[in-house]
Amino acid sequence: MEKRKDGFLIEKGATEKDFIFGTRAVMEAIHAGKEMDKVLVQKELNNDLIKELLQVCKANAVPVVRVPDAKLNRVTRKNHQGVVAYISSIEYASLDHVIESCFSVGKSPLVLILDRITDVRNFGAIARSAECAGIDAIVIPSKGSAQINSDAVKTSAGALNFLPVVRVKNLFYTCRDLQKMGLTLVAITEKSDKDMYEADFASPVAMIMGSEEDGISNELMGIADEKVNIPMLGKIESLNVSVSAGVAIYEAMRQRRK
């Protein structure tokens, strides 16, 4: 959280340009085609207007999070009516379209799955490396991921304006779908004895990077086709996730250039 000039706290990396508030205003913005990162709704509210909002969010695949009134008040002191929506700074892509586009031009798809990367600056740095290396798309979960706001775009050095980002409801089922499409699921994790440089990244691949807190979730590890590590020669056992992603991405690019 960050402190504003008026002394109130606001979500880290967010500015008043990144959110709107008020039930009608949020619904109108969704109807107008605004991409929403998530909508916060006060826990106790369940009137007809809120029910209408929830239906609009569901119809447009907008994530909704029920929160206490105190959290909404930390975002804005204005009359939010129990509803605050974070606006995404990008338009989300379709995963099916990305994969089909790759295969249609004879390209071997390479996508990056980010399992609960919550730090905006880490996300931006990963996106920057991914775009520079020609990654076809980044896949993120609709809940439990960094907010894609103006700070994320800035940290990515503008890469998020060009790199397709796919937001999905369930990473597990999405990974299963990618496997059915012919992609090999490769988990980049320190919990493996296999060296990353032994893996085949030239074929169609979906690389998984885990969260800053606890790495890749057990359910995704359980369905990964391969688990590989980044060799560590020093005394510290792990790299920052954005650095790890950069190393893995560029190993994939090196193999593909060969």
JSON list of C-alpha atoms in Angstrom, two decimals, residues 13-230:
[
{"chain": "A", "resi": 13, "resn": "GLY", "atom": "CA", "xyz": [1.04, 1.26, -7.97]},
{"chain": "A", "resi": 14, "resn": "ALA", "atom": "CA", "xyz": [-2.54, 2.53, -8.40]},
{"chain": "A", "resi": 15, "resn": "THR", "atom": "CA", "xyz": [-3.52, 6.15, -9.07]},
{"chain": "A", "resi": 16, "resn": "GLU", "atom": "CA", "xyz": [-6.93, 7.75, -9.43]},
{"chain": "A", "resi": 17, "resn": "LYS", "atom": "CA", "xyz": [-6.57, 7.26, -13.19]},
{"chain": "A", "resi": 18, "resn": "ASP", "atom": "CA", "xyz": [-6.52, 3.51, -12.57]},
{"chain": "A", "resi": 19, "resn": "PHE", "atom": "CA", "xyz": [-9.92, 3.15, -10.90]},
{"chain": "A", "resi": 20, "resn": "ILE", "atom": "CA", "xyz": [-13.51, 4.32, -11.04]},
{"chain": "A", "resi": 21, "resn": "PHE", "atom": "CA", "xyz": [-16.23, 4.07, -8.40]},
{"chain": "A", "resi": 22, "resn": "GLY", "atom": "CA", "xyz": [-19.99, 4.02, -8.05]},
{"chain": "A", "resi": 23, "resn": "THR", "atom": "CA", "xyz": [-22.31, 1.23, -9.14]},
{"chain": "A", "resi": 24, "resn": "ARG", "atom": "CA", "xyz": [-23.79, 2.91, -12.22]},
{"chain": "A", "resi": 25, "resn": "ALA", "atom": "CA", "xyz": [-20.46, 4.36, -13.33]},
{"chain": "A", "resi": 26, "resn": "VAL", "atom": "CA", "xyz": [-18.81, 0.94, -13.20]},
{"chain": "A", "resi": 27, "resn": "MET", "atom": "CA", "xyz": [-21.63, -0.75, -15.11]},
{"chain": "A", "resi": 28, "resn": "GLU", "atom": "CA", "xyz": [-21.59, 1.94, -17.78]},
{"chain": "A", "resi": 29, "resn": "ALA", "atom": "CA", "xyz": [-17.82, 1.60, -18.16]},
{"chain": "A", "resi": 30, "resn": "ILE", "atom": "CA", "xyz": [-18.13, -2.17, -18.64]},
{"chain": "A", "resi": 31, "resn": "HIS", "atom": "CA", "xyz": [-20.93, -1.71, -21.18]},
{"chain": "A", "resi": 32, "resn": "ALA", "atom": "CA", "xyz": [-18.72, 0.81, -23.00]},
{"chain": "A", "resi": 33, "resn": "GLY", "atom": "CA", "xyz": [-16.04, -1.84, -23.43]},
{"chain": "A", "resi": 34, "resn": "LYS", "atom": "CA", "xyz": [-13.58, -0.72, -20.76]},
{"chain": "A", "resi": 35, "resn": "GLU", "atom": "CA", "xyz": [-11.27, -3.57, -19.72]},
{"chain": "A", "resi": 36, "resn": "MET", "atom": "CA", "xyz": [-11.51, -4.10, -15.96]},
{"chain": "A", "resi": 37, "resn": "ASP", "atom": "CA", "xyz": [-8.79, -5.67, -13.87]},
{"chain": "A", "resi": 38, "resn": "LYS", "atom": "CA", "xyz": [-11.24, -6.40, -11.05]},
{"chain": "A", "resi": 39, "resn": "VAL", "atom": "CA", "xyz": [-14.27, -4.95, -9.31]},
{"chain": "A", "resi": 40, "resn": "LEU", "atom": "CA", "xyz": [-14.36, -4.58, -5.53]},
{"chain": "A", "resi": 41, "resn": "VAL", "atom": "CA", "xyz": [-17.84, -4.83, -4.01]},
{"chain": "A", "resi": 42, "resn": "GLN", "atom": "CA", "xyz": [-18.70, -4.21, -0.37]},
{"chain": "A", "resi": 43, "resn": "LYS", "atom": "CA", "xyz": [-19.44, -7.51, 1.37]},
{"chain": "A", "resi": 44, "resn": "GLU", "atom": "CA", "xyz": [-22.75, -6.57, 2.99]},
{"chain": "A", "resi": 45, "resn": "LEU", "atom": "CA", "xyz": [-24.38, -5.08, -0.12]},
{"chain": "A", "resi": 46, "resn": "ASN", "atom": "CA", "xyz": [-26.92, -7.19, -1.98]},
{"chain": "A", "resi": 47, "resn": "ASN", "atom": "CA", "xyz": [-29.54, -4.77, -3.33]},
{"chain": "A", "resi": 48, "resn": "ASP", "atom": "CA", "xyz": [-31.05, -4.95, -6.81]},
{"chain": "A", "resi": 49, "resn": "LEU", "atom": "CA", "xyz": [-28.48, -2.58, -8.31]},
{"chain": "A", "resi": 50, "resn": "ILE", "atom": "CA", "xyz": [-25.60, -4.64, -6.91]},
{"chain": "A", "resi": 51, "resn": "LYS", "atom": "CA", "xyz": [-27.21, -7.83, -8.27]},
{"chain": "A", "resi": 52, "resn": "GLU", "atom": "CA", "xyz": [-27.41, -6.16, -11.68]},
{"chain": "A", "resi": 53, "resn": "LEU", "atom": "CA", "xyz": [-23.75, -5.18, -11.45]},
{"chain": "A", "resi": 54, "resn": "LEU", "atom": "CA", "xyz": [-22.75, -8.75, -10.55]},
{"chain": "A", "resi": 55, "resn": "GLN", "atom": "CA", "xyz": [-24.65, -10.06, -13.57]},
{"chain": "A", "resi": 56, "resn": "VAL", "atom": "CA", "xyz": [-22.92, -7.54, -15.85]},
{"chain": "A", "resi": 57, "resn": "CYS", "atom": "CA", "xyz": [-19.52, -8.54, -14.45]},
{"chain": "A", "resi": 58, "resn": "LYS", "atom": "CA", "xyz": [-20.26, -12.24, -14.93]},
{"chain": "A", "resi": 59, "resn": "ALA", "atom": "CA", "xyz": [-21.47, -11.71, -18.51]},
{"chain": "A", "resi": 60, "resn": "ASN", "atom": "CA", "xyz": [-18.27, -9.82, -19.34]},
{"chain": "A", "resi": 61, "resn": "ALA", "atom": "CA", "xyz": [-15.86, -12.12, -17.43]},
{"chain": "A", "resi": 62, "resn": "VAL", "atom": "CA", "xyz": [-14.87, -9.35, -15.02]},
{"chain": "A", "resi": 63, "resn": "PRO", "atom": "CA", "xyz": [-13.46, -10.68, -11.71]},
{"chain": "A", "resi": 64, "resn": "VAL", "atom": "CA", "xyz": [-15.41, -9.57, -8.61]},
{"chain": "A", "resi": 65, "resn": "VAL", "atom": "CA", "xyz": [-13.94, -9.49, -5.11]},
{"chain": "A", "resi": 66, "resn": "ARG", "atom": "CA", "xyz": [-16.13, -8.99, -2.05]},
{"chain": "A", "resi": 67, "resn": "VAL", "atom": "CA", "xyz": [-14.33, -6.76, 0.47]},
{"chain": "A", "resi": 68, "resn": "PRO", "atom": "CA", "xyz": [-15.08, -4.88, 3.69]},
{"chain": "A", "resi": 69, "resn": "ASP", "atom": "CA", "xyz": [-16.13, -1.23, 3.45]},
{"chain": "A", "resi": 70, "resn": "ALA", "atom": "CA", "xyz": [-12.84, -0.24, 5.10]},
{"chain": "A", "resi": 71, "resn": "LYS", "atom": "CA", "xyz": [-10.85, -1.48, 2.11]},
{"chain": "A", "resi": 72, "resn": "LEU", "atom": "CA", "xyz": [-12.96, 0.60, -0.28]},
{"chain": "A", "resi": 73, "resn": "ASN", "atom": "CA", "xyz": [-12.45, 3.64, 1.92]},
{"chain": "A", "resi": 74, "resn": "ARG", "atom": "CA", "xyz": [-8.71, 3.13, 1.71]},
{"chain": "A", "resi": 75, "resn": "VAL", "atom": "CA", "xyz": [-8.95, 3.35, -2.08]},
{"chain": "A", "resi": 76, "resn": "THR", "atom": "CA", "xyz": [-11.06, 6.52, -2.16]},
{"chain": "A", "resi": 77, "resn": "ARG", "atom": "CA", "xyz": [-12.73, 8.86, 0.32]},
{"chain": "A", "resi": 78, "resn": "LYS", "atom": "CA", "xyz": [-15.40, 9.81, -2.19]},
{"chain": "A", "resi": 79, "resn": "ASN", "atom": "CA", "xyz": [-18.93, 8.35, -2.34]},
{"chain": "A", "resi": 80, "resn": "HIS", "atom": "CA", "xyz": [-18.07, 4.97, -3.86]},
{"chain": "A", "resi": 81, "resn": "GLN", "atom": "CA", "xyz": [-21.49, 3.41, -3.07]},
{"chain": "A", "resi": 82, "resn": "GLY", "atom": "CA", "xyz": [-19.73, 0.19, -2.10]},
{"chain": "A", "resi": 83, "resn": "VAL", "atom": "CA", "xyz": [-18.19, -0.36, -5.54]},
{"chain": "A", "resi": 84, "resn": "VAL", "atom": "CA", "xyz": [-14.70, 0.37, -6.87]},
{"chain": "A", "resi": 85, "resn": "ALA", "atom": "CA", "xyz": [-13.36, -0.95, -10.18]},
{"chain": "A", "resi": 86, "resn": "TYR", "atom": "CA", "xyz": [-9.72, -1.08, -11.23]},
{"chain": "A", "resi": 87, "resn": "ILE", "atom": "CA", "xyz": [-9.31, -0.30, -14.91]},
{"chain": "A", "resi": 88, "resn": "SER", "atom": "CA", "xyz": [-6.84, -2.39, -16.89]},
{"chain": "A", "resi": 89, "resn": "SER", "atom": "CA", "xyz": [-4.31, -0.45, -18.95]},
{"chain": "A", "resi": 90, "resn": "ILE", "atom": "CA", "xyz": [-4.45, -3.05, -21.74]},
{"chain": "A", "resi": 91, "resn": "GLU", "atom": "CA", "xyz": [-6.91, -5.08, -23.77]},
{"chain": "A", "resi": 92, "resn": "TYR", "atom": "CA", "xyz": [-6.74, -8.80, -23.06]},
{"chain": "A", "resi": 93, "resn": "ALA", "atom": "CA", "xyz": [-6.12, -11.32, -25.83]},
{"chain": "A", "resi": 94, "resn": "SER", "atom": "CA", "xyz": [-7.73, -14.67, -26.65]},
{"chain": "A", "resi": 95, "resn": "LEU", "atom": "CA", "xyz": [-5.46, -17.65, -26.00]},
{"chain": "A", "resi": 96, "resn": "ASP", "atom": "CA", "xyz": [-7.10, -19.74, -28.73]},
{"chain": "A", "resi": 97, "resn": "HIS", "atom": "CA", "xyz": [-6.48, -16.93, -31.22]},
{"chain": "A", "resi": 98, "resn": "VAL", "atom": "CA", "xyz": [-2.82, -16.59, -30.18]},
{"chain": "A", "resi": 99, "resn": "ILE", "atom": "CA", "xyz": [-2.10, -20.32, -30.56]},
{"chain": "A", "resi": 100, "resn": "GLU", "atom": "CA", "xyz": [-4.05, -20.66, -33.81]},
{"chain": "A", "resi": 101, "resn": "SER", "atom": "CA", "xyz": [-2.24, -17.63, -35.25]},
{"chain": "A", "resi": 102, "resn": "CYS", "atom": "CA", "xyz": [1.14, -19.21, -34.46]},
{"chain": "A", "resi": 103, "resn": "PHE", "atom": "CA", "xyz": [0.30, -22.56, -36.03]},
{"chain": "A", "resi": 104, "resn": "SER", "atom": "CA", "xyz": [-1.29, -20.91, -39.09]},
{"chain": "A", "resi": 105, "resn": "VAL", "atom": "CA", "xyz": [2.03, -19.27, -40.03]},
{"chain": "A", "resi": 106, "resn": "GLY", "atom": "CA", "xyz": [4.12, -22.33, -39.18]},
{"chain": "A", "resi": 107, "resn": "LYS", "atom": "CA", "xyz": [5.47, -20.90, -35.92]},
{"chain": "A", "resi": 108, "resn": "SER", "atom": "CA", "xyz": [6.12, -22.99, -32.83]},
{"chain": "A", "resi": 109, "resn": "PRO", "atom": "CA", "xyz": [4.12, -21.27, -30.03]},
{"chain": "A", "resi": 110, "resn": "LEU", "atom": "CA", "xyz": [5.97, -20.11, -26.93]},
{"chain": "A", "resi": 111, "resn": "VAL", "atom": "CA", "xyz": [3.80, -18.80, -24.09]},
{"chain": "A", "resi": 112, "resn": "LEU", "atom": "CA", "xyz": [4.63, -17.79, -20.54]},
{"chain": "A", "resi": 113, "resn": "ILE", "atom": "CA", "xyz": [2.27, -18.73, -17.70]},
{"chain": "A", "resi": 114, "resn": "LEU", "atom": "CA", "xyz": [2.59, -16.58, -14.58]},
{"chain": "A", "resi": 115, "resn": "ASP", "atom": "CA", "xyz": [1.20, -18.40, -11.56]},
{"chain": "A", "resi": 116, "resn": "ARG", "atom": "CA", "xyz": [0.18, -15.72, -9.02]},
{"chain": "A", "resi": 117, "resn": "ILE", "atom": "CA", "xyz": [2.86, -13.11, -9.73]},
{"chain": "A", "resi": 118, "resn": "THR", "atom": "CA", "xyz": [1.52, -10.32, -7.51]},
{"chain": "A", "resi": 119, "resn": "ASP", "atom": "CA", "xyz": [4.22, -7.63, -7.62]},
{"chain": "A", "resi": 120, "resn": "VAL", "atom": "CA", "xyz": [3.43, -5.05, -10.31]},
{"chain": "A", "resi": 121, "resn": "ARG", "atom": "CA", "xyz": [7.09, -4.26, -10.94]},
{"chain": "A", "resi": 122, "resn": "ASN", "atom": "CA", "xyz": [8.03, -7.93, -11.28]},
{"chain": "A", "resi": 123, "resn": "PHE", "atom": "CA", "xyz": [5.18, -8.37, -13.74]},
{"chain": "A", "resi": 124, "resn": "GLY", "atom": "CA", "xyz": [6.29, -5.34, -15.75]},
{"chain": "A", "resi": 125, "resn": "ALA", "atom": "CA", "xyz": [9.90, -6.52, -15.86]},
{"chain": "A", "resi": 126, "resn": "ILE", "atom": "CA", "xyz": [8.84, -10.00, -17.00]},
{"chain": "A", "resi": 127, "resn": "ALA", "atom": "CA", "xyz": [6.64, -8.51, -19.72]},
{"chain": "A", "resi": 128, "resn": "ARG", "atom": "CA", "xyz": [9.56, -6.40, -20.94]},
{"chain": "A", "resi": 129, "resn": "SER", "atom": "CA", "xyz": [11.84, -9.44, -21.28]},
{"chain": "A", "resi": 130, "resn": "ALA", "atom": "CA", "xyz": [9.05, -11.48, -22.86]},
{"chain": "A", "resi": 131, "resn": "GLU", "atom": "CA", "xyz": [8.27, -8.89, -25.52]},
{"chain": "A", "resi": 132, "resn": "CYS", "atom": "CA", "xyz": [11.95, -8.35, -26.35]},
{"chain": "A", "resi": 133, "resn": "ALA", "atom": "CA", "xyz": [12.44, -12.10, -26.81]},
{"chain": "A", "resi": 134, "resn": "GLY", "atom": "CA", "xyz": [9.36, -12.61, -28.96]},
{"chain": "A", "resi": 135, "resn": "ILE", "atom": "CA", "xyz": [7.17, -14.53, -26.52]},
{"chain": "A", "resi": 136, "resn": "ASP", "atom": "CA", "xyz": [3.77, -15.06, -28.13]},
{"chain": "A", "resi": 137, "resn": "ALA", "atom": "CA", "xyz": [1.67, -14.36, -25.01]},
{"chain": "A", "resi": 138, "resn": "ILE", "atom": "CA", "xyz": [1.66, -14.10, -21.24]},
{"chain": "A", "resi": 139, "resn": "VAL", "atom": "CA", "xyz": [-1.11, -15.99, -19.43]},
{"chain": "A", "resi": 140, "resn": "ILE", "atom": "CA", "xyz": [-2.31, -14.85, -16.00]},
{"chain": "A", "resi": 141, "resn": "PRO", "atom": "CA", "xyz": [-5.15, -15.88, -13.65]},
{"chain": "A", "resi": 142, "resn": "SER", "atom": "CA", "xyz": [-8.08, -13.49, -13.23]},
{"chain": "A", "resi": 143, "resn": "LYS", "atom": "CA", "xyz": [-7.59, -13.56, -9.46]},
{"chain": "A", "resi": 144, "resn": "GLY", "atom": "CA", "xyz": [-4.36, -13.48, -7.48]},
{"chain": "A", "resi": 145, "resn": "SER", "atom": "CA", "xyz": [-2.28, -11.69, -10.09]},
{"chain": "A", "resi": 146, "resn": "ALA", "atom": "CA", "xyz": [-0.67, -8.25, -10.27]},
{"chain": "A", "resi": 147, "resn": "GLN", "atom": "CA", "xyz": [-2.94, -5.43, -11.35]},
{"chain": "A", "resi": 148, "resn": "ILE", "atom": "CA", "xyz": [-2.10, -4.33, -14.89]},
{"chain": "A", "resi": 149, "resn": "ASN", "atom": "CA", "xyz": [-2.19, -0.60, -14.31]},
{"chain": "A", "resi": 150, "resn": "SER", "atom": "CA", "xyz": [-0.20, 2.38, -15.54]},
{"chain": "A", "resi": 151, "resn": "ASP", "atom": "CA", "xyz": [2.68, 1.46, -13.22]},
{"chain": "A", "resi": 152, "resn": "ALA", "atom": "CA", "xyz": [2.90, -2.03, -14.77]},
{"chain": "A", "resi": 153, "resn": "VAL", "atom": "CA", "xyz": [2.95, -0.54, -18.27]},
{"chain": "A", "resi": 154, "resn": "LYS", "atom": "CA", "xyz": [5.64, 1.94, -17.23]},
{"chain": "A", "resi": 155, "resn": "THR", "atom": "CA", "xyz": [7.78, -0.79, -15.62]},
{"chain": "A", "resi": 156, "resn": "SER", "atom": "CA", "xyz": [7.45, -2.87, -18.79]},
{"chain": "A", "resi": 157, "resn": "ALA", "atom": "CA", "xyz": [8.89, 0.09, -20.76]},
{"chain": "A", "resi": 158, "resn": "GLY", "atom": "CA", "xyz": [5.75, -0.01, -22.89]},
{"chain": "A", "resi": 159, "resn": "ALA", "atom": "CA", "xyz": [6.07, -3.72, -23.74]},
{"chain": "A", "resi": 160, "resn": "LEU", "atom": "CA", "xyz": [2.52, -4.35, -22.50]},
{"chain": "A", "resi": 161, "resn": "ASN", "atom": "CA", "xyz": [1.25, -2.20, -25.36]},
{"chain": "A", "resi": 162, "resn": "PHE", "atom": "CA", "xyz": [2.50, -4.85, -27.80]},
{"chain": "A", "resi": 163, "resn": "LEU", "atom": "CA", "xyz": [2.66, -8.17, -25.96]},
{"chain": "A", "resi": 164, "resn": "PRO", "atom": "CA", "xyz": [-0.60, -10.19, -25.88]},
{"chain": "A", "resi": 165, "resn": "VAL", "atom": "CA", "xyz": [-1.76, -10.83, -22.31]},
{"chain": "A", "resi": 166, "resn": "VAL", "atom": "CA", "xyz": [-4.38, -13.53, -21.74]},
{"chain": "A", "resi": 167, "resn": "ARG", "atom": "CA", "xyz": [-6.44, -13.53, -18.54]},
{"chain": "A", "resi": 168, "resn": "VAL", "atom": "CA", "xyz": [-8.09, -16.84, -17.62]},
{"chain": "A", "resi": 169, "resn": "LYS", "atom": "CA", "xyz": [-10.39, -17.98, -14.84]},
{"chain": "A", "resi": 170, "resn": "ASN", "atom": "CA", "xyz": [-8.52, -21.18, -14.05]},
{"chain": "A", "resi": 171, "resn": "LEU", "atom": "CA", "xyz": [-4.83, -21.79, -14.82]},
{"chain": "A", "resi": 172, "resn": "PHE", "atom": "CA", "xyz": [-5.12, -25.53, -14.26]},
{"chain": "A", "resi": 173, "resn": "TYR", "atom": "CA", "xyz": [-7.74, -26.05, -16.98]},
{"chain": "A", "resi": 174, "resn": "THR", "atom": "CA", "xyz": [-5.96, -23.59, -19.27]},
{"chain": "A", "resi": 175, "resn": "CYS", "atom": "CA", "xyz": [-2.74, -25.59, -18.94]},
{"chain": "A", "resi": 176, "resn": "ARG", "atom": "CA", "xyz": [-4.67, -28.77, -19.76]},
{"chain": "A", "resi": 177, "resn": "ASP", "atom": "CA", "xyz": [-6.07, -27.05, -22.85]},
{"chain": "A", "resi": 178, "resn": "LEU", "atom": "CA", "xyz": [-2.58, -26.00, -23.94]},
{"chain": "A", "resi": 179, "resn": "GLN", "atom": "CA", "xyz": [-1.40, -29.60, -23.63]},
{"chain": "A", "resi": 180, "resn": "LYS", "atom": "CA", "xyz": [-4.31, -30.70, -25.83]},
{"chain": "A", "resi": 181, "resn": "MET", "atom": "CA", "xyz": [-3.22, -28.08, -28.37]},
{"chain": "A", "resi": 182, "resn": "GLY", "atom": "CA", "xyz": [0.18, -29.75, -28.53]},
{"chain": "A", "resi": 183, "resn": "LEU", "atom": "CA", "xyz": [2.24, -27.58, -26.18]},
{"chain": "A", "resi": 184, "resn": "THR", "atom": "CA", "xyz": [4.66, -29.07, -23.67]},
{"chain": "A", "resi": 185, "resn": "LEU", "atom": "CA", "xyz": [4.17, -27.71, -20.16]},
{"chain": "A", "resi": 186, "resn": "VAL", "atom": "CA", "xyz": [7.56, -26.85, -18.63]},
{"chain": "A", "resi": 187, "resn": "ALA", "atom": "CA", "xyz": [7.75, -25.76, -14.98]},
{"chain": "A", "resi": 188, "resn": "ILE", "atom": "CA", "xyz": [10.76, -23.58, -14.11]},
{"chain": "A", "resi": 189, "resn": "THR", "atom": "CA", "xyz": [11.40, -24.51, -10.49]},
{"chain": "A", "resi": 190, "resn": "GLU", "atom": "CA", "xyz": [14.20, -25.04, -8.01]},
{"chain": "A", "resi": 191, "resn": "LYS", "atom": "CA", "xyz": [12.37, -28.24, -6.97]},
{"chain": "A", "resi": 192, "resn": "SER", "atom": "CA", "xyz": [13.89, -30.18, -9.83]},
{"chain": "A", "resi": 193, "resn": "ASP", "atom": "CA", "xyz": [17.19, -31.92, -10.44]},
{"chain": "A", "resi": 194, "resn": "LYS", "atom": "CA", "xyz": [17.02, -31.48, -14.21]},
{"chain": "A", "resi": 195, "resn": "ASP", "atom": "CA", "xyz": [19.06, -28.62, -15.66]},
{"chain": "A", "resi": 196, "resn": "MET", "atom": "CA", "xyz": [17.06, -26.09, -17.68]},
{"chain": "A", "resi": 197, "resn": "TYR", "atom": "CA", "xyz": [19.63, -26.29, -20.48]},
{"chain": "A", "resi": 198, "resn": "GLU", "atom": "CA", "xyz": [18.69, -29.94, -21.06]},
{"chain": "A", "resi": 199, "resn": "ALA", "atom": "CA", "xyz": [15.07, -29.05, -21.90]},
{"chain": "A", "resi": 200, "resn": "ASP", "atom": "CA", "xyz": [13.69, -28.63, -25.41]},
{"chain": "A", "resi": 201, "resn": "PHE", "atom": "CA", "xyz": [12.28, -25.13, -25.84]},
{"chain": "A", "resi": 202, "resn": "ALA", "atom": "CA", "xyz": [12.32, -25.20, -29.64]},
{"chain": "A", "resi": 203, "resn": "SER", "atom": "CA", "xyz": [9.09, -27.22, -29.84]},
{"chain": "A", "resi": 204, "resn": "PRO", "atom": "CA", "xyz": [5.70, -25.72, -28.84]},
{"chain": "A", "resi": 205, "resn": "VAL", "atom": "CA", "xyz": [6.11, -24.85, -25.16]},
{"chain": "A", "resi": 206, "resn": "ALA", "atom": "CA", "xyz": [4.26, -23.20, -22.29]},
{"chain": "A", "resi": 207, "resn": "MET", "atom": "CA", "xyz": [6.70, -22.16, -19.54]},
{"chain": "A", "resi": 208, "resn": "ILE", "atom": "CA", "xyz": [5.39, -21.74, -15.99]},
{"chain": "A", "resi": 209, "resn": "MET", "atom": "CA", "xyz": [6.88, -19.26, -13.53]},
{"chain": "A", "resi": 210, "resn": "GLY", "atom": "CA", "xyz": [5.68, -19.41, -9.90]},
{"chain": "A", "resi": 211, "resn": "SER", "atom": "CA", "xyz": [4.73, -16.77, -7.38]},
{"chain": "A", "resi": 212, "resn": "GLU", "atom": "CA", "xyz": [7.18, -14.71, -5.34]},
{"chain": "A", "resi": 213, "resn": "GLU", "atom": "CA", "xyz": [5.94, -16.33, -2.14]},
{"chain": "A", "resi": 214, "resn": "ASP", "atom": "CA", "xyz": [5.77, -20.08, -2.75]},
{"chain": "A", "resi": 215, "resn": "GLY", "atom": "CA", "xyz": [6.64, -20.78, -6.38]},
{"chain": "A", "resi": 216, "resn": "ILE", "atom": "CA", "xyz": [4.48, -22.86, -8.69]},
{"chain": "A", "resi": 217, "resn": "SER", "atom": "CA", "xyz": [1.30, -24.29, -7.16]},
{"chain": "A", "resi": 218, "resn": "ASN", "atom": "CA", "xyz": [1.11, -28.02, -6.46]},
{"chain": "A", "resi": 219, "resn": "GLU", "atom": "CA", "xyz": [-1.75, -28.55, -8.93]},
{"chain": "A", "resi": 220, "resn": "LEU", "atom": "CA", "xyz": [0.25, -27.05, -11.81]},
{"chain": "A", "resi": 221, "resn": "MET", "atom": "CA", "xyz": [3.39, -28.92, -10.77]},
{"chain": "A", "resi": 222, "resn": "GLY", "atom": "CA", "xyz": [1.33, -32.10, -10.82]},
{"chain": "A", "resi": 223, "resn": "ILE", "atom": "CA", "xyz": [0.44, -31.77, -14.51]},
{"chain": "A", "resi": 224, "resn": "ALA", "atom": "CA", "xyz": [3.72, -30.31, -15.81]},
{"chain": "A", "resi": 225, "resn": "ASP", "atom": "CA", "xyz": [5.31, -32.41, -18.56]},
{"chain": "A", "resi": 226, "resn": "GLU", "atom": "CA", "xyz": [8.78, -31.34, -17.45]},
{"chain": "A", "resi": 227, "resn": "LYS", "atom": "CA", "xyz": [10.26, -29.70, -14.36]},
{"chain": "A", "resi": 228, "resn": "VAL", "atom": "CA", "xyz": [13.60, -27.93, -14.78]},
{"chain": "A", "resi": 229, "resn": "ASN", "atom": "CA", "xyz": [15.80, -25.70, -12.67]},
{"chain": "A", "resi": 230, "resn": "ILE", "atom": "CA", "xyz": [18.07, -22.76, -13.36]}
]
